[in-house]
Tab-separated table of C-alpha atoms in Angstrom:
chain	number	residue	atom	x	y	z
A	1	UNK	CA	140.551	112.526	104.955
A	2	UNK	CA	140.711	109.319	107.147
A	3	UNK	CA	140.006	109.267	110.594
A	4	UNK	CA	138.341	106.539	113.120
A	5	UNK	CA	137.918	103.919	110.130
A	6	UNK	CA	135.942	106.496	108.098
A	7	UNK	CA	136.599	108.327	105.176
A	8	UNK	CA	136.069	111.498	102.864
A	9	UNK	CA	136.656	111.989	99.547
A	10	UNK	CA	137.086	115.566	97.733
A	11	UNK	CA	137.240	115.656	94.408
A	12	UNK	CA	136.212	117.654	91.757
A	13	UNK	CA	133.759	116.112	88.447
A	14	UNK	CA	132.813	118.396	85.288
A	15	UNK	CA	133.890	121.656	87.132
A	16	UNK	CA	131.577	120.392	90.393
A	17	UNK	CA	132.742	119.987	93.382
A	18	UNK	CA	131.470	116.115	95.290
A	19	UNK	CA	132.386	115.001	98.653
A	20	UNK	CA	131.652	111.564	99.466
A	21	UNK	CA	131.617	110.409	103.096
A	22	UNK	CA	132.148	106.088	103.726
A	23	UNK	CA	131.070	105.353	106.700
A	24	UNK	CA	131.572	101.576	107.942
A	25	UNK	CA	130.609	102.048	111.690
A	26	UNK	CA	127.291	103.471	110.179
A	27	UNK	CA	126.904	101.007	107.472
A	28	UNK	CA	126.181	103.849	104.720
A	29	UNK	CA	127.839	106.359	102.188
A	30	UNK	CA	127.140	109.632	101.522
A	31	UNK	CA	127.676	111.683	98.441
A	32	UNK	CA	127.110	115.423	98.831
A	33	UNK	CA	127.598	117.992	95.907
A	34	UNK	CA	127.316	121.382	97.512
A	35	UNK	CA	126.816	123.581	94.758
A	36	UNK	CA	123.758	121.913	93.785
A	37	UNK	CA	122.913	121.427	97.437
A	38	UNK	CA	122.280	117.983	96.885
A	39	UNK	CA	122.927	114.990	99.464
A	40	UNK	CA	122.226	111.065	99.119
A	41	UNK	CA	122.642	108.500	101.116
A	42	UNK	CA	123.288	104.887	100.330
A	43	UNK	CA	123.349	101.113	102.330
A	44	UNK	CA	127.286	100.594	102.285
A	45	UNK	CA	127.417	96.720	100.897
A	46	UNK	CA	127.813	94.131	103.634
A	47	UNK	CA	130.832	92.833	102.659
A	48	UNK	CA	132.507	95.769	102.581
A	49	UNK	CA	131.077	96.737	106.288
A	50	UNK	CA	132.643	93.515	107.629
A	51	UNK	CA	136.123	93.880	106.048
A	52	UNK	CA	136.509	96.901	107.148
A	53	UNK	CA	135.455	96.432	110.763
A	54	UNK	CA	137.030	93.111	110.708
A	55	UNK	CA	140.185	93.416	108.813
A	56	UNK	CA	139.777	90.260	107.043
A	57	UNK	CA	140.679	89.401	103.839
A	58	UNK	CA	138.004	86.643	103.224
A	59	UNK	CA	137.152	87.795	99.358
A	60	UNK	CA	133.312	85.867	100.575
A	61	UNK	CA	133.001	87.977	103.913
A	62	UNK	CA	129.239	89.582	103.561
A	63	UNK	CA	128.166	87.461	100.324
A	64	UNK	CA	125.865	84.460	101.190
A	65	UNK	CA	126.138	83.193	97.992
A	66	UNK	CA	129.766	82.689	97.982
A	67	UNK	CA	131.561	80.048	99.880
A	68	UNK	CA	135.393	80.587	100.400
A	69	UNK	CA	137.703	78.117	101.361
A	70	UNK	CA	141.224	78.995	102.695
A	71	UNK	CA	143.740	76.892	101.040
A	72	UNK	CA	147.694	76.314	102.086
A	73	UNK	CA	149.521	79.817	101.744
A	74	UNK	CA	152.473	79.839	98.814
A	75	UNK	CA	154.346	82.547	96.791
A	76	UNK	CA	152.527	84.448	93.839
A	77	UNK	CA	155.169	86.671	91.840
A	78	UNK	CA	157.794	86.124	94.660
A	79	UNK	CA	155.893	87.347	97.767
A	80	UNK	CA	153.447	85.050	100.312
A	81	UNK	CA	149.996	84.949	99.819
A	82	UNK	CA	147.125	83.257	101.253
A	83	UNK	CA	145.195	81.247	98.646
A	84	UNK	CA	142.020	81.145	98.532
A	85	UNK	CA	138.931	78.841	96.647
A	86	UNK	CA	135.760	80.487	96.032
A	87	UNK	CA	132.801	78.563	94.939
A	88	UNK	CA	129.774	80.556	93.712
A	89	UNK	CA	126.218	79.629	93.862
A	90	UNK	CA	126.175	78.342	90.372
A	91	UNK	CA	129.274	75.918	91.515
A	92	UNK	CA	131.408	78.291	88.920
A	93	UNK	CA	135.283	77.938	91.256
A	94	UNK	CA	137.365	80.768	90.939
A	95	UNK	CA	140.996	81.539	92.839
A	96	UNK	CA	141.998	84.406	94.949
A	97	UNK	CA	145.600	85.078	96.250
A	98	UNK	CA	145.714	87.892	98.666
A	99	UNK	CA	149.297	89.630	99.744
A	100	UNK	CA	149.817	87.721	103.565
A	101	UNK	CA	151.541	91.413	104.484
A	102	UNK	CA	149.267	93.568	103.028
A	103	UNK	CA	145.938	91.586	102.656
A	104	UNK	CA	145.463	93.143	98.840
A	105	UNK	CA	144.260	90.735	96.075
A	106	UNK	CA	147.671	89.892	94.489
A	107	UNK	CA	146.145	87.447	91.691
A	108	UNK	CA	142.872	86.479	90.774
A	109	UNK	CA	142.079	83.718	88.563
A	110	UNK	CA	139.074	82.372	86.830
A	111	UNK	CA	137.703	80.110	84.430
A	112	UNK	CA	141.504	78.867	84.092
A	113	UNK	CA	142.251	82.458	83.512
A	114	UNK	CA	144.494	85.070	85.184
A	115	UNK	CA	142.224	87.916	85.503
A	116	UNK	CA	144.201	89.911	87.618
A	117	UNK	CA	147.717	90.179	88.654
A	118	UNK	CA	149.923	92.650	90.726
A	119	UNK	CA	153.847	91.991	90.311
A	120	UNK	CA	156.064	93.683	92.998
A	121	UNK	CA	158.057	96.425	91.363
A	122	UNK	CA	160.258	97.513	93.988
A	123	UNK	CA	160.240	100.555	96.706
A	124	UNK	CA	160.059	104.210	96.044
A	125	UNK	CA	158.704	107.924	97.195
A	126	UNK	CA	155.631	109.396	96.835
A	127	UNK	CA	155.302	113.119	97.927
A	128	UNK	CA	158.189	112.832	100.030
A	129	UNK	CA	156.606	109.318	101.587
A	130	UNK	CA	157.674	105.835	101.707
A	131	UNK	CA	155.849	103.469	99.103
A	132	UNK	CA	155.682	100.562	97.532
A	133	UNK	CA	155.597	100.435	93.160
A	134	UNK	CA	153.266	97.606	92.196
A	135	UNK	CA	152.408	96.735	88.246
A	136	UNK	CA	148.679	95.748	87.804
A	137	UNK	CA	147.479	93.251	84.787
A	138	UNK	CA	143.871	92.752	84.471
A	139	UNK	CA	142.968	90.722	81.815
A	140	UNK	CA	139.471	91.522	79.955
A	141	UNK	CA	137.042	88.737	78.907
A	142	UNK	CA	137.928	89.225	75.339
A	143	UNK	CA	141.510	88.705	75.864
A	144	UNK	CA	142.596	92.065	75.955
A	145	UNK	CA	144.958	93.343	78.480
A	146	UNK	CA	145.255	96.937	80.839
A	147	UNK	CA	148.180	97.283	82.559
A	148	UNK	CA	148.727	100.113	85.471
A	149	UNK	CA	151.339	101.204	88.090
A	150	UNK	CA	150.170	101.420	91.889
A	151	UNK	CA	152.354	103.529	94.442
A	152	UNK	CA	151.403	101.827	97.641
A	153	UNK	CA	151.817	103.613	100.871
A	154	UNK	CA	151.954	100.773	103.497
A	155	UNK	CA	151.570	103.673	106.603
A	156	UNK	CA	148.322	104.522	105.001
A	157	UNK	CA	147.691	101.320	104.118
A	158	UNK	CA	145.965	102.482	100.498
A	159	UNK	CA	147.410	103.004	96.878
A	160	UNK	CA	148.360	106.969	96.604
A	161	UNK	CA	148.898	106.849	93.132
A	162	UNK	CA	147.824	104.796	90.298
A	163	UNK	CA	148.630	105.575	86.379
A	164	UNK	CA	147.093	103.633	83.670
A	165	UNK	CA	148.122	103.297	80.255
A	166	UNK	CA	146.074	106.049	78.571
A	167	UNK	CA	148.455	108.235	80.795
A	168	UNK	CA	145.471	108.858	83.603
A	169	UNK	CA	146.874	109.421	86.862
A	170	UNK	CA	144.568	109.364	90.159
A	171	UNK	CA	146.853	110.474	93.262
A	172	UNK	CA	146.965	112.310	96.607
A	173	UNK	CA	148.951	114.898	97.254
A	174	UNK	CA	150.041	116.882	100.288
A	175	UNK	CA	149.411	113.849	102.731
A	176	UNK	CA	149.370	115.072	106.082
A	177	UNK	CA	148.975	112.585	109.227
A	178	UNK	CA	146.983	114.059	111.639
A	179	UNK	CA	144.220	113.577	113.771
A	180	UNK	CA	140.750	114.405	111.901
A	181	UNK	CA	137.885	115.957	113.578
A	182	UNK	CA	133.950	114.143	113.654
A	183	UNK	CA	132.943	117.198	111.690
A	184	UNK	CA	134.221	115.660	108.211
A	185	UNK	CA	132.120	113.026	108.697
A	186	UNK	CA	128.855	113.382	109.474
């Protein structure tokens, strides 16, 4: 459920049911497993408090350490993206290019490595929805390689199904747009 920049999670783990509530407004996250009758609450990260409230895609937004430099925007994998430089405290440089349409890291690379990179398949349906296919490389510090398909829904503005390799599939199903109440969320 998403409603008034917060969101809840359902899902199911081992047979037990966990709902986890992220709240940016509040700064915090919430995991609650009924059954059990247990709740926690955690300090939602910084960074992703900002980007969320902000709707930037700064990859150093909420990390002092980091410095980010915007660079001059160009095409990764025939789309625009703005480049960007980030310099870590240990001076280690890394590269991010982020989607200028959809803000989404669309190649990452480090230590004169592709580390990540998300190719543009083409557009399709999802559950009777609109969506975008998108083919995800991450490359693995020893060289190996894991390659997934995204189905991104640009309305909801969040992938709404992703299958890896192994054949895992995470998706939602039976998306309905309407207006959520405050009780999901606190």
């Amino acid at each position: 459920y998403v409603g008034a920049g917060r969101l809840r999670t359902e899902m199911s783990r081992d047979g037990r049911q966990i709902v986890e509530i992220i709240d940016p407004g509040a700064g915090r996250i919430v995991l609650i497993a009924p059954a059990q009758r247990l709740y926690m609450e955690q300090p939602l990260p910084a960074a992703e408090i900002q980007r969320s409230l902000l709707n930037d895609d700064n990859p150093c937004l909420g990390s002092p350490s980091m410095r980010c430099t915007l660079m001059e925007s160009e095409p990764v994998n025939g789309r625009m993206a703005r480049k960007w430089r980030i310099a870590d405290a240990n001076g280690a440089i890394a590269y991010q290019w982020n989607d200028a349409e959809h803000r989404f890291a669309v190649k990452r690379v480090q230590h004169d490595q592709i580390v990540l990179e998300l190719s543009y398949v083409g557009g399709d349906h999802w559950e009777g929805r609109p969506v975008e296919k998108w083919r995800s490389t991450v490359t693995h510090a020893d060289g190996s390689r894991t390659v997934s398909m995204q189905w991104y829904d640009k309305t909801l503005n969040i992938a709404v199904r992703q299958e890896q390799e192994d054949g895992s599939v995470r998706e939602l199903r039976n998306i309905t747009l309407v207006v959520q109440p405050d009780s999901l969320f606190t």
